[in-house]
Amino acid sequence: MRATAADGARLRVTAGSRPASQAFSTEVTEAPAVDSSFLEAWKKAAPNIDPPKTPLAFMKPRPPTPSSIPSKLTLNFVLPYQSEISNKEVDMAIIPATTGQMGVLPGHVATIAELKPGVLSVHEGNEVTKYFVSSGFAFIHANSYADIVAVEAVSLDRIDPSLVQKGLADFTQKLNSAVTDLEKAEAQVGVEVHSALNAALTG
Amino acid sequence: MATVNEKQRTTGLKTSAFTKTVVRGKAAVRIMEKRKGERVFNGSDKIRNRMKSVRNIQKITKAMKMVAASKLRGVQTKTENSRGLWQPFVALLGDGFSVDVKKNVVITVSSDKGLCGGINSTSVKVSKALTRVYSGPEKETKYVVLGEKGKAQLVRDSKNRIELTISELQKNPLNYTQVAVLADDILKNVEFDALRIVFNKFHSVVSFPPTVSTILSPEIVEKESEAGGRLGDLDLYEIEGGETKSEVLQNLSEFQFSCVLFNAVLENGCSELGARMSAMDSSSKNAGEMLDRLTLTYNRTRQASITTELIEIISGASALEG
């Protein structure tokens, strides 16, 4: 009896003194959060410290692949400083992959695509939103979820055509006069981006 | 003459009472003059000096709290906007936390400035514990430290395991390009199978739990996807772009690293400001309490010294008249 009372007291003490690090993530299921084998290894190595959190604990779990093709594509378009589109249901997205413009519809096969500078257009019903994307990656999952991660994206109406022409001329000249490999690579990148910008504005 | 004597006899008591007050008054004036001119040593000025310094500390810590609060507002919006950045990677590759590799590199994100509570110590503790968890035969763990405070703590016992230290990260407002260059630097100089980034994730002003994000090198990703398990469905994904799968995977892993590092540094910056706010808040509260206690002591000492002087005067006066 005395042992259990003391245990109870100790439990109460630790529950009170532990800070709020254990009180969160009520919206996430516990199952994939932390591996039990890792937890055990942690407890052996550092029994007094709370195990650290991992990113999975902070993310909403994604639905599994449905048996029939869903009608809409759920799109996530993120940039380093903003989540441009998050969990929006759209009909189609055309992404500028390095192998060319790729159209993504619901039920698309799972793909990892590297992006090149170009235009991303999102089709929802009758409206089309176009962004110029600098580069990044696009993941299309089997459950009709598409994640596009880009370094920079601007909507097309914010691009100044005269600056684009000037930049293109500048970088072409730099490419011709480049000496070292690094300069050549930089100039090449500049030319690529600016010609894509040009194409985006005219196309 | 007789009338004066009579007067003196009849008004004897009254005169002596009057004399007493006059004498007392004169003595009191003398003491007052003495206090204005010279310092009467009774310990109350020592307390007064202490009170002045404690009051200054209270003002300084209150100001530091305000500064941290205003900076926090700016960084918090940035951090929340950047939170979507790492989610696609985790959705694709899962969490590489339990993946066992030979070469681990622990990247500890800490602050440059102090006075921010215990966040740097918790980060360092978690990093050291991670080293112990991942230790074993043929395995090695190295550190890359971002921030002066983490470096100071890790240098004490793990000096030979620190590959790279980077400081003055928060000097200019953070942007992605800066972190991308930093990530490039780290990738060039450090050989790794898995990168574990340890930072304090910002939940709220009072809660910043330590978090570990893992990035696996492309070779390990391939190995794990062949072995099955959480990364097993990676094979099902078609690869578009690039010439070979490994090239795309390498780009992917580097991109993932820069994105996750960007988010980690922002979150840690937020946590540092939040921790500093609460540390300075409790410090000014303590200073306030100390000031209250000192005021009471000061008043008590002052009143005691006044009482002592009055007693001296009165006993002096009563001794005079006999």
Short mmCIF file of C-alpha atoms in Angstrom, two decimals:
data_model
loop_
_atom_site.label_atom_id
_atom_site.label_comp_id
_atom_site.label_asym_id
_atom_site.label_seq_id
_atom_site.Cartn_x
_atom_site.Cartn_y
_atom_site.Cartn_z
CA MET A 1 0.00 0.00 0.00
CA ARG A 2 2.75 2.38 0.90
CA ALA A 3 4.60 1.63 -2.34
CA THR A 4 1.61 2.48 -4.51
CA ALA A 5 0.92 5.68 -2.62
CA ALA A 6 4.52 6.76 -3.05
CA ASP A 7 4.38 5.82 -6.73
CA GLY A 8 1.23 7.80 -7.12
CA ALA A 9 2.83 10.78 -5.42
CA ARG A 10 5.90 10.52 -7.64
CA LEU A 11 3.76 10.27 -10.75
CA ARG A 12 1.80 13.34 -9.72
CA VAL A 13 5.01 15.24 -9.09
CA THR A 14 6.51 14.43 -12.48
CA ALA A 15 3.26 15.16 -14.31
CA GLY A 16 3.12 18.58 -12.71
CA SER A 17 6.76 19.45 -13.24
CA ARG A 18 6.96 18.37 -16.88
CA PRO A 19 6.31 21.37 -19.06
CA ALA A 20 3.69 21.55 -21.80
CA SER A 21 5.80 19.58 -24.28
CA GLN A 22 3.49 16.60 -23.96
CA ALA A 23 0.19 18.41 -24.18
CA PHE A 24 -0.05 19.04 -27.91
CA SER A 25 -0.82 17.26 -31.17
CA THR A 26 -4.37 16.35 -30.40
CA GLU A 27 -5.21 16.38 -34.09
CA VAL A 28 -2.68 13.69 -35.06
CA THR A 29 -3.06 9.98 -34.58
CA GLU A 30 -0.37 8.47 -32.43
CA ALA A 31 0.40 5.47 -34.62
CA PRO A 32 3.18 6.57 -37.00
CA ALA A 33 4.51 9.30 -34.72
CA VAL A 34 7.54 7.74 -33.02
CA ASP A 35 9.04 4.35 -33.49
CA SER A 36 8.93 2.27 -30.36
CA SER A 37 12.38 0.84 -30.97
CA PHE A 38 13.81 4.34 -31.10
CA LEU A 39 11.98 5.28 -27.93
CA GLU A 40 13.52 2.33 -26.14
CA ALA A 41 16.99 3.16 -27.37
CA TRP A 42 16.45 6.73 -26.22
CA LYS A 43 15.30 5.69 -22.78
CA LYS A 44 18.43 3.61 -22.35
CA ALA A 45 20.75 6.38 -23.48
CA ALA A 46 19.06 9.35 -21.87
CA PRO A 47 16.47 8.28 -19.32
CA ASN A 48 16.02 11.68 -17.74
CA ILE A 49 15.36 13.72 -20.84
CA ASP A 50 12.10 13.72 -22.74
CA PRO A 51 12.55 12.28 -26.20
CA PRO A 52 12.53 15.00 -28.84
CA LYS A 53 9.61 15.48 -31.14
CA THR A 54 9.82 14.55 -34.79
CA PRO A 55 8.18 16.23 -37.73
CA LEU A 56 5.68 13.44 -38.21
CA ALA A 57 4.12 14.41 -34.91
CA PHE A 58 3.32 17.83 -36.28
CA MET A 59 1.81 16.86 -39.56
CA LYS A 60 -1.72 15.85 -40.33
CA PRO A 61 -1.65 12.30 -41.67
CA ARG A 62 -2.48 11.91 -45.33
CA PRO A 63 -5.36 9.69 -46.39
CA PRO A 64 -4.41 6.34 -47.92
CA THR A 65 -4.83 5.56 -51.62
CA PRO A 66 -8.53 5.24 -52.35
CA SER A 67 -9.72 2.36 -54.46
CA SER A 68 -11.46 4.53 -57.05
CA ILE A 69 -10.04 7.63 -58.66
CA PRO A 70 -11.18 10.71 -56.76
CA SER A 71 -12.76 13.51 -58.69
CA LYS A 72 -10.49 16.29 -57.54
CA LEU A 73 -6.80 16.77 -57.08
CA THR A 74 -5.75 18.15 -53.69
CA LEU A 75 -3.01 20.64 -54.30
CA ASN A 76 -0.36 22.04 -51.97
CA PHE A 77 1.86 24.73 -53.35
CA VAL A 78 4.46 25.98 -50.87
CA LEU A 79 7.20 28.56 -51.00
CA PRO A 80 9.84 29.24 -48.36
CA TYR A 81 8.07 32.31 -47.09
CA GLN A 82 4.46 31.39 -47.68
CA SER A 83 2.10 28.51 -48.35
CA GLU A 84 0.57 29.74 -51.55
CA ILE A 85 -2.06 27.04 -51.92
CA SER A 86 -2.75 24.58 -49.16
CA ASN A 87 -5.06 21.61 -49.50
CA LYS A 88 -7.10 23.15 -52.26
CA GLU A 89 -9.21 20.88 -54.41
CA VAL A 90 -8.61 21.55 -58.08
CA ASP A 91 -9.33 19.87 -61.37
CA MET A 92 -5.94 19.96 -62.98
CA ALA A 93 -2.48 21.42 -62.62
CA ILE A 94 0.08 21.88 -65.37
CA ILE A 95 3.58 21.89 -63.97
CA PRO A 96 6.83 22.79 -65.76
CA ALA A 97 8.89 19.66 -65.25
CA THR A 98 12.39 19.39 -66.71
CA THR A 99 11.02 16.97 -69.26
CA GLY A 100 8.38 19.45 -70.37
CA GLN A 101 4.97 20.66 -69.31
CA MET A 102 3.21 17.94 -67.37
CA GLY A 103 -0.50 17.86 -66.79
CA VAL A 104 -1.57 16.38 -63.50
CA LEU A 105 -5.09 15.06 -63.14
CA PRO A 106 -6.69 13.21 -60.23
CA GLY A 107 -5.55 9.60 -60.30
CA HIS A 108 -2.16 10.45 -61.79
CA VAL A 109 0.49 7.84 -61.20
CA ALA A 110 2.80 8.62 -58.28
CA THR A 111 5.68 10.77 -59.54
CA ILE A 112 8.61 12.79 -58.31
CA ALA A 113 9.28 15.55 -60.81
CA GLU A 114 12.08 18.08 -60.87
CA LEU A 115 10.90 21.48 -62.02
CA LYS A 116 12.57 23.92 -64.36
CA PRO A 117 11.75 27.62 -64.61
CA GLY A 118 8.35 27.94 -66.22
CA VAL A 119 4.68 28.54 -65.79
CA LEU A 120 2.54 26.61 -63.34
CA SER A 121 -1.14 26.83 -64.07
CA VAL A 122 -3.86 25.65 -61.75
CA HIS A 123 -7.25 24.89 -63.29
CA GLU A 124 -10.27 25.01 -61.05
CA GLY A 125 -13.59 24.88 -62.81
CA ASN A 126 -13.41 27.73 -65.28
CA GLU A 127 -10.70 29.78 -63.65
CA VAL A 128 -7.02 29.38 -64.29
CA THR A 129 -4.33 30.79 -62.01
CA LYS A 130 -0.87 31.06 -63.47
CA TYR A 131 2.39 31.43 -61.58
CA PHE A 132 5.91 31.71 -62.83
CA VAL A 133 7.94 29.21 -60.87
CA SER A 134 11.71 29.45 -60.56
CA SER A 135 12.47 25.81 -59.77
CA GLY A 136 11.75 23.15 -57.23
CA PHE A 137 10.18 19.76 -56.94
CA ALA A 138 6.73 18.35 -57.39
CA PHE A 139 5.50 15.19 -55.72
CA ILE A 140 2.36 13.53 -56.91
CA HIS A 141 1.12 10.86 -54.55
CA ALA A 142 -1.05 7.93 -55.34
CA ASN A 143 -3.94 9.32 -53.30
CA SER A 144 -4.33 12.30 -55.65
CA TYR A 145 -2.42 14.65 -53.43
CA ALA A 146 0.05 16.88 -55.21
CA ASP A 147 2.78 18.82 -53.42
CA ILE A 148 4.70 21.45 -55.28
CA VAL A 149 7.66 22.98 -53.48
CA ALA A 150 9.23 25.93 -55.25
CA VAL A 151 11.92 28.38 -54.33
CA GLU A 152 10.21 31.40 -55.83
CA ALA A 153 6.92 32.00 -57.56
CA VAL A 154 5.26 35.11 -58.83
CA SER A 155 1.97 35.61 -60.57
CA LEU A 156 2.45 36.53 -64.20
CA ASP A 157 1.07 40.03 -64.01
CA ARG A 158 3.83 41.12 -61.68
CA ILE A 159 6.57 40.52 -64.23
CA ASP A 160 7.94 43.52 -66.12
CA PRO A 161 8.59 42.62 -69.79
CA SER A 162 11.22 45.29 -70.39
CA LEU A 163 13.31 44.04 -67.46
CA VAL A 164 12.99 40.52 -68.79
CA GLN A 165 14.40 41.56 -72.18
CA LYS A 166 17.18 43.48 -70.56
CA GLY A 167 18.07 40.56 -68.28
CA LEU A 168 18.06 38.14 -71.18
CA ALA A 169 20.42 40.37 -73.17
CA ASP A 170 22.68 40.79 -70.14
CA PHE A 171 22.97 37.13 -69.40
CA THR A 172 23.48 36.12 -73.01
CA GLN A 173 26.35 38.54 -73.16
CA LYS A 174 27.78 37.18 -69.91
CA LEU A 175 27.51 33.66 -71.22
CA ASN A 176 29.50 34.58 -74.30
CA SER A 177 32.20 36.30 -72.30
CA ALA A 178 32.32 33.82 -69.42
CA VAL A 179 35.70 32.33 -68.62
CA THR A 180 35.47 30.09 -65.59
CA ASP A 181 33.06 27.23 -65.21
CA LEU A 182 31.29 28.96 -62.37
CA GLU A 183 30.64 32.10 -64.42
CA LYS A 184 29.45 29.98 -67.31
CA ALA A 185 27.08 28.08 -65.07
CA GLU A 186 25.70 31.25 -63.53
CA ALA A 187 25.23 32.90 -66.90
CA GLN A 188 23.56 29.76 -68.22
CA VAL A 189 21.12 29.74 -65.34
CA GLY A 190 20.36 33.40 -65.97
CA VAL A 191 19.72 32.78 -69.65
CA GLU A 192 17.44 29.83 -68.90
CA VAL A 193 15.35 31.71 -66.41
CA HIS A 194 15.00 34.78 -68.54
CA SER A 195 14.07 32.90 -71.69
CA ALA A 196 11.49 31.00 -69.71
CA LEU A 197 10.16 34.30 -68.39
CA ASN A 198 10.00 35.57 -71.93
CA ALA A 199 8.13 32.51 -73.09
CA ALA A 200 5.77 32.82 -70.17
CA LEU A 201 4.92 36.38 -71.02
CA THR A 202 4.41 35.77 -74.68
CA GLY A 203 2.95 32.24 -74.54
CA MET B 1 12.24 91.61 42.18
CA ALA B 2 9.58 90.21 44.46
CA THR B 3 7.03 90.11 41.69
CA VAL B 4 9.41 88.24 39.45
CA ASN B 5 10.14 85.73 42.19
CA GLU B 6 6.42 85.40 42.83
CA LYS B 7 5.90 84.85 39.20
CA GLN B 8 8.59 82.26 39.22
CA ARG B 9 7.06 80.53 42.26
CA THR B 10 3.48 80.50 40.99
CA THR B 11 4.25 79.58 37.46
CA GLY B 12 7.02 77.20 38.49
CA LEU B 13 5.66 74.10 36.86
CA LYS B 14 4.61 75.82 33.69
CA THR B 15 7.97 77.47 33.26
CA SER B 16 9.85 74.24 33.63
CA ALA B 17 7.51 72.50 31.16
CA PHE B 18 8.09 75.31 28.71
CA THR B 19 11.79 75.15 29.31
CA LYS B 20 11.73 71.46 28.58
CA THR B 21 10.10 71.96 25.23
CA VAL B 22 12.46 74.77 24.37
CA VAL B 23 15.46 72.72 25.26
CA ARG B 24 14.10 69.76 23.35
CA GLY B 25 13.33 71.90 20.37
CA LYS B 26 16.80 73.45 20.33
CA ALA B 27 18.41 70.04 20.61
CA ALA B 28 16.23 68.67 17.85
CA VAL B 29 17.18 71.55 15.57
CA ARG B 30 20.81 70.88 16.32
CA ILE B 31 20.38 67.20 15.41
CA MET B 32 18.52 68.16 12.23
CA GLU B 33 21.32 70.47 11.26
CA LYS B 34 23.79 67.77 12.02
CA ARG B 35 21.92 65.34 9.73
CA LYS B 36 21.79 67.81 6.89
CA GLY B 37 25.44 68.59 7.12
CA GLU B 38 27.11 65.32 8.04
CA ARG B 39 26.24 61.72 7.24
CA VAL B 40 24.70 59.92 10.15
CA PHE B 41 25.91 56.37 9.72
CA ASN B 42 22.91 54.12 10.24
CA GLY B 43 22.96 51.68 7.28
CA SER B 44 19.97 53.20 5.50
CA ASP B 45 22.06 54.62 2.66
CA LYS B 46 23.50 51.22 1.87
CA ILE B 47 19.97 49.96 1.44
CA ARG B 48 19.12 53.02 -0.61
CA ASN B 49 21.98 52.23 -3.01
CA ARG B 50 20.86 48.65 -3.35
CA MET B 51 17.35 49.80 -4.07
CA LYS B 52 18.59 52.09 -6.82
CA SER B 53 20.53 49.31 -8.54
CA VAL B 54 17.66 46.82 -8.25
CA ARG B 55 15.29 49.41 -9.71
CA ASN B 56 17.64 49.88 -12.66
CA ILE B 57 17.82 46.14 -13.24
CA GLN B 58 14.06 45.98 -13.22
CA LYS B 59 13.83 48.71 -15.84
CA ILE B 60 16.46 47.07 -18.06
CA THR B 61 14.86 43.64 -17.97
CA LYS B 62 11.44 45.13 -18.67
CA ALA B 63 12.88 46.91 -21.70
CA MET B 64 14.55 43.70 -22.92
CA LYS B 65 11.24 41.90 -22.63
CA MET B 66 9.51 44.56 -24.74
CA VAL B 67 12.23 44.37 -27.39
CA ALA B 68 11.99 40.58 -27.54
CA ALA B 69 8.20 40.76 -27.79
CA SER B 70 8.29 43.17 -30.71
CA LYS B 71 10.93 41.13 -32.55
CA LEU B 72 8.95 37.96 -31.92
CA ARG B 73 5.89 39.30 -33.68
CA GLY B 74 7.86 39.76 -36.90
CA VAL B 75 9.65 36.42 -36.85
CA GLN B 76 6.55 34.50 -35.86
CA THR B 77 4.65 35.33 -39.03
CA LYS B 78 7.66 34.29 -41.10
CA THR B 79 7.97 31.03 -39.23
CA GLU B 80 4.33 30.13 -39.57
CA ASN B 81 4.46 30.81 -43.27
CA SER B 82 7.48 28.58 -43.65
CA ARG B 83 5.89 25.67 -41.87
CA GLY B 84 4.34 24.31 -45.03
CA LEU B 85 7.80 23.91 -46.53
CA TRP B 86 8.91 20.64 -45.01
CA GLN B 87 5.55 18.90 -45.03
CA PRO B 88 5.69 17.64 -48.63
CA PHE B 89 9.07 16.03 -47.94
CA VAL B 90 7.86 14.23 -44.87
CA ALA B 91 4.76 13.13 -46.75
CA LEU B 92 6.95 11.63 -49.44
CA LEU B 93 9.90 10.26 -47.53
CA GLY B 94 8.48 9.74 -44.09
CA ASP B 95 10.45 10.48 -41.02
CA GLY B 96 13.92 9.01 -41.10
CA PHE B 97 14.20 9.11 -37.37
CA SER B 98 14.60 5.44 -36.68
CA VAL B 99 16.82 4.74 -39.66
CA ASP B 100 20.14 3.40 -38.47
CA VAL B 101 23.14 4.66 -40.37
CA LYS B 102 26.88 4.65 -39.99
CA LYS B 103 27.70 8.29 -40.28
CA ASN B 104 25.43 10.61 -38.39
CA VAL B 105 25.88 14.32 -38.38
CA VAL B 106 23.99 16.20 -35.68
CA ILE B 107 23.30 19.81 -36.55
CA THR B 108 22.57 21.76 -33.39
CA VAL B 109 20.79 25.05 -33.88
CA SER B 110 21.37 27.45 -31.01
CA SER B 111 21.43 31.17 -30.37
CA ASP B 112 24.28 33.64 -30.40
CA LYS B 113 23.12 35.81 -27.53
CA GLY B 114 22.43 34.72 -24.01
CA LEU B 115 19.81 35.61 -21.44
CA CYS B 116 17.30 33.39 -23.18
CA GLY B 117 16.42 30.86 -20.55
CA GLY B 118 17.28 27.20 -20.96
CA ILE B 119 16.72 26.55 -24.65
CA ASN B 120 20.37 26.22 -25.61
CA SER B 121 21.01 23.80 -22.79
CA THR B 122 18.06 21.63 -23.83
CA SER B 123 19.25 21.59 -27.43
CA VAL B 124 22.74 20.56 -26.39
CA LYS B 125 21.39 17.92 -24.01
CA VAL B 126 19.25 16.42 -26.74
CA SER B 127 22.17 16.46 -29.19
CA LYS B 128 24.41 14.66 -26.75
CA ALA B 129 21.69 12.12 -26.02
CA LEU B 130 21.23 11.56 -29.74
CA THR B 131 24.96 10.85 -30.05
CA ARG B 132 24.62 8.22 -27.35
CA VAL B 133 21.55 6.69 -28.95
CA TYR B 134 23.23 6.40 -32.32
CA SER B 135 26.55 5.23 -31.01
CA GLY B 136 27.77 1.75 -31.64
CA PRO B 137 30.50 -0.20 -33.37
CA GLU B 138 31.59 1.29 -36.70
CA LYS B 139 29.30 4.22 -36.20
CA GLU B 140 30.42 7.76 -35.73
CA THR B 141 28.60 10.96 -34.98
CA LYS B 142 29.82 14.42 -35.76
CA TYR B 143 28.50 17.85 -34.88
CA VAL B 144 27.83 20.95 -36.87
CA VAL B 145 26.97 23.82 -34.54
CA LEU B 146 25.04 26.92 -35.53
CA GLY B 147 25.30 29.65 -32.91
CA GLU B 148 27.79 30.67 -30.27
CA LYS B 149 26.01 29.37 -27.20
CA GLY B 150 25.77 25.83 -28.50
CA LYS B 151 29.41 25.91 -29.50
CA ALA B 152 30.47 27.04 -26.03
CA GLN B 153 28.69 24.12 -24.43
CA LEU B 154 29.68 21.44 -26.91
CA VAL B 155 33.32 22.45 -27.11
CA ARG B 156 33.78 21.43 -23.50
CA ASP B 157 33.54 17.71 -24.04
CA SER B 158 33.12 17.04 -27.74
CA LYS B 159 35.72 19.36 -29.21
CA ASN B 160 37.14 16.84 -31.66
CA ARG B 161 33.77 15.89 -33.00
CA ILE B 162 32.73 19.33 -34.10
CA GLU B 163 33.16 19.64 -37.84
CA LEU B 164 31.88 23.11 -38.48
CA THR B 165 30.62 26.05 -36.44
CA ILE B 166 28.64 28.90 -37.84
CA SER B 167 27.77 32.03 -35.89
CA GLU B 168 26.08 35.40 -36.38
CA LEU B 169 23.24 33.73 -38.18
CA GLN B 170 20.54 35.99 -36.80
CA LYS B 171 22.36 39.21 -37.46
CA ASN B 172 20.40 40.02 -40.59
CA PRO B 173 16.78 39.02 -41.01
CA LEU B 174 16.76 35.48 -42.33
CA ASN B 175 15.89 34.65 -45.86
CA TYR B 176 15.93 31.49 -47.87
CA THR B 177 18.90 32.38 -50.05
CA GLN B 178 21.17 32.83 -47.06
CA VAL B 179 20.15 29.48 -45.62
CA ALA B 180 20.54 27.81 -49.01
CA VAL B 181 24.13 29.04 -49.21
CA LEU B 182 24.73 27.79 -45.69
CA ALA B 183 23.26 24.40 -46.53
CA ASP B 184 25.48 24.23 -49.58
CA ASP B 185 28.51 24.92 -47.41
CA ILE B 186 27.61 22.20 -44.95
CA LEU B 187 26.92 19.68 -47.69
CA LYS B 188 30.26 20.37 -49.32
CA ASN B 189 32.31 20.02 -46.18
CA VAL B 190 30.63 17.23 -44.30
CA GLU B 191 30.27 13.59 -45.22
CA PHE B 192 27.09 12.11 -43.93
CA ASP B 193 24.69 9.26 -44.21
CA ALA B 194 22.03 11.02 -42.20
CA LEU B 195 21.71 14.59 -41.03
CA ARG B 196 19.82 15.18 -37.81
CA ILE B 197 18.84 18.76 -37.18
CA VAL B 198 18.14 19.53 -33.51
CA PHE B 199 16.21 22.70 -32.84
CA ASN B 200 13.49 24.11 -30.58
CA LYS B 201 10.16 24.14 -32.32
CA PHE B 202 8.05 27.13 -31.52
CA HIS B 203 4.62 26.18 -30.19
CA SER B 204 3.83 29.23 -28.16
CA VAL B 205 5.61 31.86 -26.11
CA VAL B 206 5.93 29.48 -23.18
CA SER B 207 6.40 26.18 -25.00
CA PHE B 208 9.28 25.28 -27.30
CA PRO B 209 9.99 21.54 -27.26
CA PRO B 210 13.18 20.24 -28.82
CA THR B 211 12.61 18.55 -32.16
CA VAL B 212 14.73 16.44 -34.45
CA SER B 213 14.35 16.47 -38.22
CA THR B 214 16.18 13.87 -40.24
CA ILE B 215 17.49 14.06 -43.76
CA LEU B 216 18.91 10.96 -45.32
CA SER B 217 21.56 10.99 -47.97
CA PRO B 218 20.44 9.78 -51.38
CA GLU B 219 22.31 6.49 -51.11
CA ILE B 220 20.56 5.64 -47.88
CA VAL B 221 17.23 6.60 -49.39
CA GLU B 222 17.78 4.16 -52.20
CA LYS B 223 18.87 1.46 -49.82
CA GLU B 224 15.88 1.96 -47.57
CA SER B 225 13.43 2.05 -50.43
CA GLU B 226 14.73 -1.28 -51.63
CA ALA B 227 14.60 -2.70 -48.15
CA GLY B 228 10.98 -1.80 -47.72
CA GLY B 229 9.49 -0.29 -44.65
CA ARG B 230 8.31 3.26 -44.53
CA LEU B 231 10.24 4.31 -47.61
CA GLY B 232 9.22 1.19 -49.47
CA ASP B 233 6.70 2.92 -51.68
CA LEU B 234 9.36 5.23 -53.01
CA ASP B 235 9.98 2.75 -55.78
CA LEU B 236 6.44 3.13 -56.95
CA TYR B 237 7.08 6.75 -57.80
CA GLU B 238 8.08 7.50 -61.32
CA ILE B 239 10.95 9.89 -61.70
CA GLU B 240 10.59 12.72 -64.14
CA GLY B 241 13.49 14.87 -65.02
CA GLY B 242 17.19 14.43 -64.75
CA GLU B 243 19.04 11.62 -66.37
CA THR B 244 19.16 9.08 -63.63
CA LYS B 245 17.19 8.35 -60.54
CA SER B 246 20.17 8.90 -58.29
CA GLU B 247 20.74 12.37 -59.70
CA VAL B 248 17.18 13.37 -58.98
CA LEU B 249 17.40 11.84 -55.53
CA GLN B 250 20.52 13.81 -54.82
CA ASN B 251 18.89 17.05 -55.86
CA LEU B 252 15.89 16.11 -53.79
CA SER B 253 17.94 15.45 -50.71
CA GLU B 254 19.84 18.73 -51.02
CA PHE B 255 16.65 20.68 -51.58
CA GLN B 256 15.05 18.97 -48.63
CA PHE B 257 18.02 19.89 -46.47
CA SER B 258 17.86 23.58 -47.33
CA CYS B 259 14.10 23.73 -46.78
CA VAL B 260 14.18 21.92 -43.47
CA LEU B 261 17.16 23.96 -42.28
CA PHE B 262 15.36 27.19 -43.18
CA ASN B 263 12.37 26.19 -41.13
CA ALA B 264 14.53 24.97 -38.27
CA VAL B 265 16.50 28.18 -38.00
CA LEU B 266 13.35 30.29 -38.07
CA GLU B 267 11.66 28.16 -35.42
CA ASN B 268 14.71 28.31 -33.21
CA GLY B 269 14.88 32.08 -33.59
CA CYS B 270 11.24 32.35 -32.51
CA SER B 271 11.81 30.05 -29.56
CA GLU B 272 14.84 32.08 -28.51
CA LEU B 273 12.81 35.29 -28.49
CA GLY B 274 9.97 33.65 -26.61
CA ALA B 275 12.34 32.20 -24.03
CA ARG B 276 14.03 35.56 -23.61
CA MET B 277 10.65 37.21 -23.08
CA SER B 278 9.69 34.85 -20.31
CA ALA B 279 13.17 34.93 -18.74
CA MET B 280 13.20 38.74 -18.64
CA ASP B 281 9.63 38.79 -17.40
CA SER B 282 10.42 36.57 -14.42
CA SER B 283 13.61 38.54 -13.84
CA SER B 284 11.76 41.86 -13.60
CA LYS B 285 9.16 40.28 -11.38
CA ASN B 286 11.89 39.05 -9.05
CA ALA B 287 13.48 42.47 -9.10
CA GLY B 288 10.13 43.98 -8.15
CA GLU B 289 9.74 41.61 -5.21
CA MET B 290 13.27 42.31 -4.07
CA LEU B 291 12.54 46.02 -4.29
CA ASP B 292 9.46 45.62 -2.08
CA ARG B 293 11.43 43.75 0.54
CA LEU B 294 14.22 46.30 0.45
CA THR B 295 11.75 49.19 0.79
CA LEU B 296 10.30 47.65 3.91
CA THR B 297 13.75 47.13 5.38
CA TYR B 298 14.73 50.65 4.45
CA ASN B 299 11.70 52.17 6.11
CA ARG B 300 12.20 50.09 9.18
CA THR B 301 15.84 51.13 9.44
CA ARG B 302 14.98 54.75 8.86
CA GLN B 303 12.25 54.77 11.50
CA ALA B 304 14.49 52.97 13.93
CA SER B 305 17.21 55.57 13.54
CA ILE B 306 14.72 58.43 14.01
CA THR B 307 13.40 56.76 17.13
CA THR B 308 16.91 56.36 18.47
CA GLU B 309 17.65 60.03 17.95
CA LEU B 310 14.43 61.10 19.61
CA ILE B 311 15.22 58.90 22.56
CA GLU B 312 18.67 60.48 22.79
CA ILE B 313 17.19 63.97 22.69
CA ILE B 314 14.53 63.24 25.25
CA SER B 315 16.85 61.48 27.63
CA GLY B 316 19.34 64.30 27.16
CA ALA B 317 16.66 66.88 27.92
CA SER B 318 15.36 65.04 30.94
CA ALA B 319 18.93 64.66 32.22
CA LEU B 320 19.39 68.41 31.89
CA GLU B 321 16.60 69.33 34.21
CA GLY B 322 17.45 66.72 36.74
#
